[in-house]
């Protein structure tokens, strides 16, 4: 399997190289040259299998010679062993025809664990083989950072540096990043918002001298391996409701477009997904882009669903590349225009996007009201990101087509928003019950690429 960059100017890589590289050297994102198809029979055979077995079958065609089947099987087993639900990604019925896919049973209580735990295992295999050392650099709106730290803490040949926007993550999120005592963990509170963190990340990756000197590796959802791991639960969920014999719709609470892009790849592989519904909070650039064709960057307004507080949505570049017929120079040009505030999606590309995606938004009040509604109707307490999805999903349910909304985080990760909505503070699961008693370690840092570079050079142990 060969991986190519969305901007067409970076070397073609194999899976392991694409995983270790993260962001392509031309500033683009890697995607497989062709998406492997699964036959109807192969998809039907997934129904009822264990999550780990489905993962092995879905992921294998993308790996090429990078890992043996035994290595991959072992990595998948270790990645999901720590999840506290036997199904890994259980599906529950919310209302007739509307289901919730619970993706928060991993160690840090958000869906990011699905990809990060696997990528942690695959990095270890690759680094052991090569003897290489790396500095992992991530930007987070909260959940990616804690998931990455959990996946890489304590490893010999890895330092993990996570930038998050100072004051803009929930206390649980911050503590998950600041309390691991391992010397190779570095939580950086950046004076800026999440888009600033992502911009600094790109600055450092685009400084090729620095990148090579410290062995910079990226585990944000710009990393193809992240997207790949997330394809799996679309298969487990859809086949448990009768796919491939019937069509299934999904609604995904969306920020950086990684999770929903994984759904679109599942669809390209042959899974009969009807519609993928992009659900945004008040930071609705994606909803505006899909409704009007204008991708215009506004300012981020902090919300009660902070993991979706974003204006520049990295993985949307991958969807654009597919919609523009894999034309790297067209994408390069759009991204150039983005530097001065935005671009217009061509009519052809917009039509292509609309064949797969529809969209909607939820305001702060609507999000909060939906947490309360779901509690009244079902007794379930959902997190604010999930509430955004459920609100938008309800507007897009089609007769006879099951709708699956992705529940991306555990409500205990966002206790303030939940308490405001329903008057109760959901308790943390037992393995995290003492989170508020643990010591924190945080480095406050300016929104400045040079300052961040110096800190990495000074602190790295690997
Ligand atoms: C990251 C995250 C999202 C958004 O996912 P993307 O892949 O960035 O679109 C939604 N909800 C939660 C809880 C998250 O952590």
PDB file of C-alpha atoms and ligand atoms in Angstrom, residues 109-112 141-144 173 194 221 226 230 252-261 286 307-308 310 313 315 383 385-386 407-410 413-414, ligand 1:
ATOM      1  CA  UNK A 109     -12.800   8.391  28.345  1.00  0.00           C
ATOM      2  CA  UNK A 110     -12.967   9.726  24.777  1.00  0.00           C
ATOM      3  CA  UNK A 111     -12.979   8.121  21.334  1.00  0.00           C
ATOM      4  CA  UNK A 112      -9.415   9.326  20.777  1.00  0.00           C
ATOM      5  CA  UNK A 141      -8.283  20.819  22.270  1.00  0.00           C
ATOM      6  CA  UNK A 142      -8.236  18.432  25.234  1.00  0.00           C
ATOM      7  CA  UNK A 143      -8.901  14.832  24.346  1.00  0.00           C
ATOM      8  CA  UNK A 144      -6.114  14.035  21.868  1.00  0.00           C
ATOM      9  CA  UNK A 173      -8.880  17.093  30.499  1.00  0.00           C
ATOM     10  CA  UNK A 194      -6.542  25.548  19.678  1.00  0.00           C
ATOM     11  CA  UNK A 221      -5.425  13.289  13.329  1.00  0.00           C
ATOM     12  CA  UNK A 226      -5.302   7.660  13.517  1.00  0.00           C
ATOM     13  CA  UNK A 230     -11.301   4.869  13.544  1.00  0.00           C
ATOM     14  CA  UNK A 252     -20.598  12.579  13.989  1.00  0.00           C
ATOM     15  CA  UNK A 253     -19.819  15.499  16.319  1.00  0.00           C
ATOM     16  CA  UNK A 254     -17.081  17.100  14.285  1.00  0.00           C
ATOM     17  CA  UNK A 255     -14.101  19.366  14.845  1.00  0.00           C
ATOM     18  CA  UNK A 256     -10.972  18.394  12.978  1.00  0.00           C
ATOM     19  CA  UNK A 257     -12.917  16.096  10.622  1.00  0.00           C
ATOM     20  CA  UNK A 258     -10.837  13.013  11.486  1.00  0.00           C
ATOM     21  CA  UNK A 259     -13.606  10.874  12.898  1.00  0.00           C
ATOM     22  CA  UNK A 260     -16.117  11.533  10.141  1.00  0.00           C
ATOM     23  CA  UNK A 261     -13.468  11.155   7.455  1.00  0.00           C
ATOM     24  CA  UNK A 286     -17.840  23.070   8.339  1.00  0.00           C
ATOM     25  CA  UNK A 307     -13.097  19.449  21.667  1.00  0.00           C
ATOM     26  CA  UNK A 308     -14.945  20.875  18.660  1.00  0.00           C
ATOM     27  CA  UNK A 310     -12.112  24.941  15.917  1.00  0.00           C
ATOM     28  CA  UNK A 313     -10.379  21.723  10.311  1.00  0.00           C
ATOM     29  CA  UNK A 315      -8.717  16.635   7.921  1.00  0.00           C
ATOM     30  CA  UNK A 383     -21.580  14.548  27.174  1.00  0.00           C
ATOM     31  CA  UNK A 385     -20.253  16.719  22.199  1.00  0.00           C
ATOM     32  CA  UNK A 386     -22.590  13.776  22.007  1.00  0.00           C
ATOM     33  CA  UNK A 407     -20.991   9.311  21.645  1.00  0.00           C
ATOM     34  CA  UNK A 408     -17.451  10.639  21.625  1.00  0.00           C
ATOM     35  CA  UNK A 409     -16.766  11.241  25.322  1.00  0.00           C
ATOM     36  CA  UNK A 410     -17.860  10.147  28.777  1.00  0.00           C
ATOM     37  CA  UNK A 413     -15.096  14.486  31.311  1.00  0.00           C
ATOM     38  CA  UNK A 414     -17.311  17.590  31.102  1.00  0.00           C
TER      39      UNK A 414
HETATM   40  C1  LIG B   1     -11.879  15.199  19.141  1.00  0.00           C
HETATM   41  C2  LIG B   1     -13.284  15.162  19.563  1.00  0.00           C
HETATM   42  C3  LIG B   1     -14.325  15.448  18.669  1.00  0.00           C
HETATM   43  C4  LIG B   1     -14.071  15.875  17.244  1.00  0.00           C
HETATM   44  O1  LIG B   1     -13.478  14.852  16.473  1.00  0.00           O
HETATM   45  P1  LIG B   1     -12.723  15.199  15.105  1.00  0.00           P
HETATM   46  O2  LIG B   1     -12.123  13.934  14.653  1.00  0.00           O
HETATM   47  O3  LIG B   1     -11.680  16.230  15.486  1.00  0.00           O
HETATM   48  O4  LIG B   1     -13.720  15.770  14.179  1.00  0.00           O
HETATM   49  C5  LIG B   1     -15.632  15.312  19.116  1.00  0.00           C
HETATM   50  N1  LIG B   1     -15.902  14.959  20.389  1.00  0.00           N
HETATM   51  C6  LIG B   1     -14.925  14.686  21.282  1.00  0.00           C
HETATM   52  C7  LIG B   1     -15.297  14.317  22.670  1.00  0.00           C
HETATM   53  C8  LIG B   1     -13.582  14.771  20.905  1.00  0.00           C
HETATM   54  O5  LIG B   1     -12.621  14.506  21.777  1.00  0.00           O
END
